[in-house]
Short mmCIF file of C-alpha atoms and ligand atoms in Angstrom, two decimals:
data_model
loop_
_atom_site.label_atom_id
_atom_site.label_comp_id
_atom_site.label_asym_id
_atom_site.label_seq_id
_atom_site.Cartn_x
_atom_site.Cartn_y
_atom_site.Cartn_z
CA MET T 1 94.32 132.07 147.02
CA PRO T 2 93.77 129.98 149.99
CA LEU T 3 95.27 131.59 153.59
CA ARG T 4 97.79 128.83 153.64
CA ALA T 5 99.01 129.50 150.08
CA LYS T 6 99.03 133.14 150.92
CA VAL T 7 101.37 132.62 154.07
CA ALA T 8 103.59 130.10 152.17
CA THR T 9 103.98 132.68 149.09
CA SER T 10 105.08 135.31 151.77
CA VAL T 11 107.59 133.33 153.66
CA SER T 12 108.92 131.80 150.23
CA LYS T 13 109.59 135.32 149.13
CA THR T 14 111.15 136.53 152.18
CA ALA T 15 113.40 133.15 152.29
CA ALA T 16 114.69 133.67 148.86
CA ALA T 17 115.31 137.52 149.56
CA LEU T 18 117.23 136.47 152.89
CA SER T 19 119.16 133.95 150.97
CA ARG T 20 120.07 136.41 148.11
CA ALA T 21 121.16 138.90 150.65
CA ALA T 22 123.59 136.47 152.32
CA GLY T 23 125.17 136.01 149.09
CA ARG T 24 124.05 132.36 148.42
CA GLY T 25 122.83 132.48 144.86
CA ASP T 26 119.61 134.01 143.86
CA GLY T 27 117.79 131.96 146.41
CA SER T 28 114.91 130.55 144.18
CA VAL T 29 115.59 126.94 145.37
CA ILE T 30 115.47 127.47 148.94
CA GLY T 31 112.54 129.84 148.52
CA GLY T 32 110.63 127.33 146.68
CA TRP T 33 111.54 124.55 148.79
CA ILE T 34 110.25 126.30 152.17
CA GLY T 35 107.21 127.49 150.33
CA LEU T 36 106.39 123.86 149.43
CA LYS T 37 106.93 122.52 152.69
CA ILE T 38 104.18 125.19 154.04
CA ASP T 39 101.81 124.34 151.49
CA PRO T 40 102.42 121.27 149.17
CA GLU T 41 100.11 122.78 146.79
CA LEU T 42 101.52 125.97 146.40
CA LEU T 43 102.69 125.75 142.95
CA THR T 44 99.13 124.75 141.65
CA HIS T 45 97.81 128.01 143.69
CA LEU T 46 100.35 130.13 142.31
CA ALA T 47 99.87 128.64 138.73
CA SER T 48 96.26 129.23 138.65
CA GLY T 49 94.77 132.05 136.62
CA ARG T 50 97.82 132.60 134.80
CA ALA T 51 98.17 131.28 130.92
CA ILE T 52 101.42 129.22 131.05
CA ALA T 53 103.88 127.76 128.51
CA LEU T 54 106.30 125.09 129.95
CA VAL T 55 109.53 124.44 127.88
CA SER T 56 111.57 121.18 128.34
CA GLY T 57 114.19 118.85 126.53
CA THR T 58 117.78 118.19 126.67
CA ASN T 59 119.44 121.25 125.42
CA GLY T 60 118.25 124.99 124.42
CA LYS T 61 115.60 125.12 127.03
CA THR T 62 117.04 128.09 129.18
CA THR T 63 117.55 130.23 125.90
CA THR T 64 114.27 129.09 124.45
CA THR T 65 112.55 129.91 127.75
CA ARG T 66 114.00 133.56 127.80
CA LEU T 67 113.31 134.08 124.23
CA ALA T 68 109.38 132.93 124.42
CA ALA T 69 109.18 135.23 127.66
CA ALA T 70 110.34 138.05 125.85
CA ALA T 71 107.83 137.21 122.73
CA LEU T 72 105.00 137.01 125.45
CA GLY T 73 106.09 140.11 126.78
CA VAL T 74 104.19 141.82 123.96
CA LEU T 75 100.77 140.86 125.89
CA GLY T 76 101.88 141.82 129.38
CA PRO T 77 103.97 141.02 132.37
CA VAL T 78 105.46 137.59 132.32
CA ALA T 79 106.66 135.67 135.18
CA THR T 80 109.76 133.22 134.18
CA ASN T 81 112.39 131.27 136.17
CA SER T 82 115.02 133.22 134.40
CA PHE T 83 118.02 131.83 136.67
CA GLY T 84 117.75 128.38 135.34
CA ALA T 85 116.37 126.95 138.48
CA ASN T 86 113.99 124.34 136.60
CA MET T 87 112.46 122.07 139.09
CA PRO T 88 109.20 122.77 141.19
CA THR T 89 111.03 124.40 143.95
CA GLY T 90 112.37 127.04 140.99
CA HIS T 91 108.97 127.36 139.61
CA THR T 92 107.21 127.81 142.80
CA SER T 93 109.85 130.71 143.83
CA ALA T 94 109.61 132.39 140.39
CA LEU T 95 105.86 132.62 140.40
CA ALA T 96 105.84 133.72 144.20
CA LYS T 97 108.45 136.57 143.37
CA ALA T 98 106.80 137.59 140.07
CA GLY T 99 103.35 138.37 142.00
CA ALA T 100 100.12 138.38 140.12
CA THR T 101 101.14 138.27 136.27
CA PRO T 102 98.62 136.96 133.51
CA PHE T 103 101.34 134.96 131.60
CA ALA T 104 104.31 132.78 132.83
CA VAL T 105 107.01 130.82 130.47
CA LEU T 106 108.56 128.34 132.65
CA GLU T 107 111.74 126.13 131.88
CA VAL T 108 111.18 122.61 133.25
CA ASP T 109 113.68 119.91 133.92
CA GLU T 110 112.71 116.91 131.43
CA HIS T 111 112.53 114.76 134.48
CA TYR T 112 109.60 116.83 136.10
CA LEU T 113 107.76 117.54 133.09
CA ALA T 114 104.81 115.19 133.90
CA ARG T 115 104.25 116.52 137.53
CA VAL T 116 104.77 120.23 136.44
CA ILE T 117 101.97 119.73 133.87
CA ASP T 118 99.76 118.25 136.55
CA GLU T 119 100.42 121.13 138.90
CA THR T 120 100.42 124.18 136.54
CA ASN T 121 97.74 123.19 134.05
CA PRO T 122 99.63 124.74 131.14
CA ARG T 123 98.18 126.11 127.82
CA VAL T 124 101.20 125.30 125.81
CA VAL T 125 104.08 122.70 126.34
CA ALA T 126 107.18 123.21 124.09
CA LEU T 127 109.22 119.94 123.45
CA LEU T 128 112.75 121.09 122.12
CA ASN T 129 114.76 117.56 121.85
CA LEU T 130 115.88 114.51 123.95
CA SER T 131 119.47 113.15 123.83
CA ARG T 132 121.71 111.63 126.44
CA ASP T 133 122.63 113.93 129.21
CA GLN T 134 125.57 113.51 131.67
CA LEU T 135 125.88 109.85 131.58
CA ASP T 136 125.69 108.78 135.27
CA ARG T 137 122.26 110.36 135.86
CA ALA T 138 120.77 110.11 132.28
CA LYS T 139 117.47 108.03 132.13
CA GLU T 140 117.43 106.31 128.74
CA VAL T 141 116.48 108.89 126.21
CA ALA T 142 113.72 106.46 125.19
CA MET T 143 112.25 105.89 128.68
CA MET T 144 112.07 109.80 128.72
CA ALA T 145 110.13 110.16 125.78
CA GLN T 146 107.75 107.50 127.28
CA MET T 147 107.30 109.75 130.16
CA TRP T 148 106.34 112.57 128.10
CA ARG T 149 104.07 110.56 125.98
CA THR T 150 102.33 109.38 128.94
CA ALA T 151 102.01 112.92 130.56
CA LEU T 152 100.51 114.39 127.35
CA ALA T 153 98.12 111.82 127.13
CA GLY T 154 96.54 112.57 130.51
CA HIS T 155 96.24 116.46 129.22
CA PRO T 156 94.68 116.35 125.82
CA ASP T 157 93.69 119.98 126.05
CA VAL T 158 96.98 120.99 126.08
CA SER T 159 98.72 122.82 122.88
CA VAL T 160 101.96 120.76 122.16
CA VAL T 161 104.38 122.76 120.33
CA ALA T 162 107.22 120.14 119.19
CA ASN T 163 110.48 119.68 117.11
CA ALA T 164 109.54 117.57 113.96
CA ASP T 165 113.23 116.95 113.41
CA ASP T 166 113.63 114.82 116.43
CA PRO T 167 112.16 111.16 116.35
CA MET T 168 111.88 110.89 120.10
CA VAL T 169 109.94 114.19 120.45
CA VAL T 170 107.60 113.43 117.47
CA TRP T 171 106.80 110.01 119.01
CA ALA T 172 106.33 111.56 122.51
CA ALA T 173 104.05 114.41 121.00
CA GLN T 174 102.21 112.36 118.45
CA GLY T 175 99.04 111.39 120.51
CA SER T 176 98.27 115.05 121.41
CA SER T 177 95.19 116.32 119.70
CA HIS T 178 96.49 119.94 119.22
CA ILE T 179 100.05 119.86 117.82
CA THR T 180 102.31 122.70 116.00
CA TRP T 181 105.47 121.19 114.70
CA PHE T 182 108.51 123.18 114.07
CA SER T 183 111.85 122.49 112.72
CA ALA T 184 115.01 123.66 114.37
CA GLY T 185 117.28 120.80 113.17
CA GLN T 186 118.79 117.68 115.02
CA ARG T 187 122.55 118.11 115.08
CA TRP T 188 123.12 115.16 117.49
CA LEU T 189 121.65 111.99 115.73
CA ASP T 190 123.14 109.17 117.94
CA ASP T 191 120.06 108.65 120.47
CA SER T 192 117.71 108.26 117.79
CA PHE T 193 118.75 105.99 115.24
CA VAL T 194 116.03 103.19 116.62
CA CYS T 195 112.32 103.86 116.41
CA PRO T 196 110.78 104.14 119.83
CA GLU T 197 107.50 102.40 118.46
CA SER T 198 108.74 99.63 116.61
CA GLY T 199 112.35 99.12 117.28
CA HIS T 200 113.25 99.63 113.54
CA PRO T 201 116.04 101.65 112.17
CA ILE T 202 115.33 105.13 111.53
CA GLU T 203 116.60 106.35 108.12
CA ARG T 204 117.51 109.80 107.29
CA ALA T 205 117.91 111.99 104.07
CA ASN T 206 117.78 115.57 103.20
CA GLY T 207 116.39 116.80 106.36
CA ASP T 208 113.81 114.19 106.33
CA TRP T 209 113.71 111.01 108.21
CA TRP T 210 111.29 107.97 108.68
CA CYS T 211 111.08 104.70 110.27
CA THR T 212 111.64 101.70 108.10
CA GLY T 213 109.21 99.39 109.91
CA CYS T 214 106.16 101.54 110.92
CA PRO T 215 104.44 104.69 109.97
CA LEU T 216 106.30 106.95 112.43
CA ARG T 217 108.07 109.52 110.21
CA ARG T 218 108.94 113.26 110.17
CA PRO T 219 105.62 115.50 110.39
CA GLN T 220 105.40 118.52 108.05
CA ALA T 221 106.69 121.56 110.05
CA GLN T 222 104.46 124.54 110.34
CA TRP T 223 107.48 126.73 111.38
CA ARG T 224 111.28 126.35 110.11
CA VAL T 225 114.35 128.03 109.89
CA GLU T 226 115.16 129.54 106.59
CA ASP T 227 118.74 131.12 105.97
CA GLU T 228 118.92 133.77 108.81
CA GLY T 229 115.20 133.77 109.36
CA VAL T 230 112.05 131.91 110.16
CA VAL T 231 109.24 130.95 107.85
CA ASP T 232 105.91 130.91 109.66
CA PRO T 233 102.58 128.80 109.11
CA ARG T 234 101.29 130.91 106.39
CA GLY T 235 104.71 130.82 104.50
CA ASP T 236 105.93 134.23 105.46
CA TRP T 237 109.61 134.71 105.78
CA HIS T 238 110.78 136.84 108.88
CA LEU T 239 114.56 138.08 109.09
CA VAL T 240 115.56 137.16 112.85
CA LYS T 241 118.31 139.27 114.28
CA LEU T 242 119.54 138.08 117.46
CA GLN T 243 122.43 138.97 119.84
CA LEU T 244 122.92 135.19 120.45
CA PRO T 245 125.05 133.37 118.19
CA GLY T 246 124.56 130.38 115.86
CA THR T 247 121.95 128.69 113.78
CA VAL T 248 121.04 126.93 116.77
CA ASN T 249 119.74 130.18 118.35
CA ILE T 250 117.66 130.86 115.08
CA GLY T 251 116.06 127.59 115.62
CA ASN T 252 115.51 128.58 119.54
CA ALA T 253 113.64 131.72 117.96
CA ALA T 254 111.60 129.85 115.88
CA THR T 255 110.47 127.54 118.79
CA ALA T 256 109.71 130.86 121.04
CA LEU T 257 107.72 132.52 117.90
CA ALA T 258 105.84 129.20 117.68
CA VAL T 259 104.83 129.29 121.43
CA ALA T 260 104.05 133.00 121.37
CA ALA T 261 101.74 132.43 118.38
CA GLU T 262 99.70 130.05 120.79
CA PHE T 263 98.97 133.10 122.66
CA GLY T 264 98.09 135.42 119.60
CA VAL T 265 101.25 136.84 119.30
CA ARG T 266 102.50 137.48 115.75
CA PRO T 267 106.26 137.38 114.63
CA ILE T 268 106.33 140.93 113.51
CA GLU T 269 105.40 141.94 116.83
CA ALA T 270 107.82 139.43 118.94
CA LEU T 271 110.86 139.84 116.74
CA PRO T 272 112.01 143.27 117.95
CA ARG T 273 111.79 141.77 121.61
CA LEU T 274 113.77 138.69 120.43
CA SER T 275 116.67 140.92 119.56
CA THR T 276 116.84 142.68 122.87
CA VAL T 277 117.88 139.35 124.51
CA ALA T 278 121.91 139.51 124.62
CA SER T 279 122.73 136.70 127.39
CA ILE T 280 121.37 134.52 129.51
CA ALA T 281 122.64 133.87 133.02
CA GLY T 282 126.12 134.31 131.51
CA ARG T 283 125.54 132.05 128.53
CA TYR T 284 126.67 133.73 125.33
CA ALA T 285 127.89 136.89 127.47
CA GLN T 286 130.93 138.89 126.27
CA VAL T 287 133.36 140.38 128.66
CA ASP T 288 136.29 142.61 127.57
CA ARG T 289 139.39 141.81 129.75
CA ASP T 290 142.98 143.19 129.02
CA GLY T 291 142.27 143.61 125.50
CA ARG T 292 140.57 140.24 124.91
CA ASN T 293 137.01 139.96 124.08
CA ILE T 294 135.94 136.98 125.97
CA ARG T 295 132.75 134.81 125.08
CA LEU T 296 131.05 132.60 127.42
CA LEU T 297 129.51 129.35 125.92
CA LEU T 298 127.97 126.46 128.10
CA ALA T 299 128.33 123.03 126.82
CA LYS T 300 127.12 120.38 129.14
CA ASN T 301 126.57 117.09 127.13
CA PRO T 302 127.50 115.96 123.67
CA ALA T 303 124.59 117.38 121.69
CA SER T 304 125.46 120.89 123.15
CA TRP T 305 129.19 120.64 122.45
CA LEU T 306 128.59 120.24 118.89
CA GLU T 307 126.39 123.16 118.88
CA ALA T 308 128.93 125.23 120.77
CA PHE T 309 131.58 124.49 118.09
CA ASP T 310 128.90 125.73 115.54
CA MET T 311 128.60 129.05 117.37
CA ALA T 312 132.44 129.66 118.11
CA GLU T 313 134.36 131.89 115.89
CA GLN T 314 137.59 130.55 114.26
CA ALA T 315 139.63 132.00 117.00
CA PRO T 316 141.59 130.89 120.15
CA THR T 317 139.47 128.78 122.36
CA LEU T 318 139.71 127.80 126.04
CA LEU T 319 137.95 124.51 126.87
CA SER T 320 137.23 123.66 130.48
CA ILE T 321 135.72 120.59 131.93
CA ASN T 322 134.91 119.80 135.67
CA ALA T 323 133.28 116.54 137.08
CA ARG T 324 131.65 117.58 140.22
CA ASP T 325 128.08 116.54 141.24
CA PRO T 326 126.17 118.77 138.74
CA ASP T 327 128.23 117.88 135.87
CA GLY T 328 128.25 113.99 136.33
CA PHE T 329 131.27 112.50 137.57
CA ASP T 330 131.99 110.37 134.52
CA THR T 331 133.85 112.17 131.63
CA SER T 332 133.72 109.17 129.19
CA TRP T 333 131.37 111.20 127.38
CA LEU T 334 134.05 113.16 125.90
CA TYR T 335 134.27 110.51 123.51
CA ASP T 336 130.77 110.88 122.04
CA VAL T 337 132.03 114.26 121.11
CA ASP T 338 133.71 114.76 117.45
CA PHE T 339 136.40 117.59 118.43
CA SER T 340 137.74 117.86 114.95
CA PRO T 341 136.07 121.17 114.40
CA LEU T 342 138.70 122.52 116.85
CA HIS T 343 141.52 121.82 114.26
CA ASN T 344 143.27 124.88 112.83
CA ARG T 345 142.74 127.12 115.89
CA PRO T 346 144.72 127.53 119.00
CA VAL T 347 143.14 125.48 121.65
CA LEU T 348 143.88 125.98 125.66
CA ILE T 349 142.24 123.48 128.23
CA THR T 350 141.88 123.94 132.06
CA GLY T 351 139.41 122.43 134.71
CA ASP T 352 139.56 119.77 137.27
CA ARG T 353 139.46 117.21 134.60
CA ALA T 354 141.71 119.10 132.00
CA PHE T 355 143.73 115.77 131.74
CA ASP T 356 140.77 113.77 130.54
CA LEU T 357 140.41 116.60 128.02
CA ALA T 358 143.87 116.23 127.29
CA VAL T 359 143.87 112.61 126.48
CA ARG T 360 140.71 113.24 124.24
CA LEU T 361 142.23 115.90 122.22
CA GLU T 362 145.12 113.64 121.73
CA VAL T 363 143.12 110.82 120.29
CA ASN T 364 141.50 113.51 117.82
CA GLY T 365 145.02 114.71 116.85
CA ILE T 366 144.61 118.45 118.17
CA PRO T 367 147.29 120.43 119.57
CA PHE T 368 146.69 122.26 122.90
CA ARG T 369 148.18 123.90 125.74
CA HIS T 370 147.12 123.42 129.35
CA VAL T 371 146.77 126.19 131.77
CA LEU T 372 146.27 126.52 135.35
CA SER T 373 143.80 129.39 135.57
CA PHE T 374 141.55 131.52 133.59
CA GLU T 375 144.10 134.33 134.07
CA GLU T 376 146.59 132.46 132.45
CA ALA T 377 144.29 131.50 129.52
CA ILE T 378 143.86 135.22 128.96
CA ARG T 379 147.46 135.92 129.11
CA SER T 380 148.31 133.27 126.63
CA VAL T 381 146.35 134.47 123.60
CA PRO T 382 146.64 137.47 121.48
CA MET T 383 144.51 140.49 121.75
CA GLY T 384 140.88 139.90 120.12
CA ARG T 385 138.12 137.18 120.50
CA LEU T 386 138.80 134.08 123.16
CA GLU T 387 135.83 131.71 122.85
CA VAL T 388 135.27 129.79 126.21
CA ILE T 389 133.31 126.55 126.12
CA ALA T 390 132.90 125.03 129.59
CA ASN T 391 130.57 122.26 131.11
CA TYR T 392 128.25 123.30 134.13
CA THR T 393 130.43 123.81 137.28
CA ALA T 394 133.53 125.10 135.15
CA PHE T 395 131.07 127.67 133.44
CA GLN T 396 130.02 129.01 136.68
CA ASP T 397 133.80 129.19 138.22
CA ILE T 398 134.80 131.17 135.12
CA ARG T 399 131.65 133.38 135.43
CA ALA T 400 132.51 134.02 139.05
CA GLU T 401 135.99 135.13 138.09
CA LEU T 402 134.21 137.52 135.65
CA ASP T 403 132.29 138.85 138.46
CA ARG T 404 129.23 137.01 137.98
CA VAL T 405 128.66 138.11 134.46
CA ASN T 406 125.27 137.92 133.17
ZN1 ZN P 501 108.80 102.30 113.85
#
């Protein structure tokens, strides 16, 4: 590495460590920021010589990154941004901190994918899904797909691992010369009813989809979820045992296996490592408190609320909504989500915007009780499981109350 990059790396690591020591989070953003100030090409320098996979999409990228990093661990040390700092500052910090590893798996915010592809020259890019995020900072989904498509067209040597079930992802990936398709399902359909190529309606039946006005249609998936397992490109079925809940996470495991296979890792080698992943930065964490087994589920946009309802057991459920900067200030997205899966279970609500949630549940005819604190929520449910579904800052608040559970 050039001298400037060496100095930048060292200062970046020190800044991150100081920030951590001062109790200001994990320090990866500030560390990366300072490093990039000293050497604007630091990410490129740190990436060079490593075989890298990037993981992007609206939902599931933190979990899939964690699973793919676990799978690649079969081959040797893997650098990864496991704290979810998924912009170039976070990538820079993660690579600086990891030292010289042969491999890296990086979660990338969908807005930054083009830049991070340019700067890290990845071997593999995994595209999970595209749907609306918090309303007031979402780029239109089709615009994001166009950005991805243009970015990949400039890097024909990259292997793309892409979700065959999402028309937006298929259209974005389609021009690449090396594509592996996986099928991880698409629970949220509202952002892909119109073909991004021709503007015609997209029709769906029995897991298949096709455009009614042009040749765009669902490609055959080489990796797919079947029962509690994953079918690989040779047609062999592998049982997937995870500590993470829901079919959604079996889909994330299928994606991780497909990414790892691009590096030569076989499912049979990777699977035992996937089963060791218990929670990711508090997501899916289970904590026992006063006889209640509390499980934390993060849900930050309409698609991920549907997934959270799928993962939650039929048990008392606490919903917490904030609308601070990282969450988006507009809570009208609550009306995009169908809350009817919460019928027939005790529902508690809390958070800065609990009353927005109250109105929404009222509309769905779901009885609920408002609690003022997480402690009160715990006291108001019987012994046993309490599911907690919260959006971004609400999730962090509850995680802090549970002593920053990981
Ligand atoms: Zn079309």
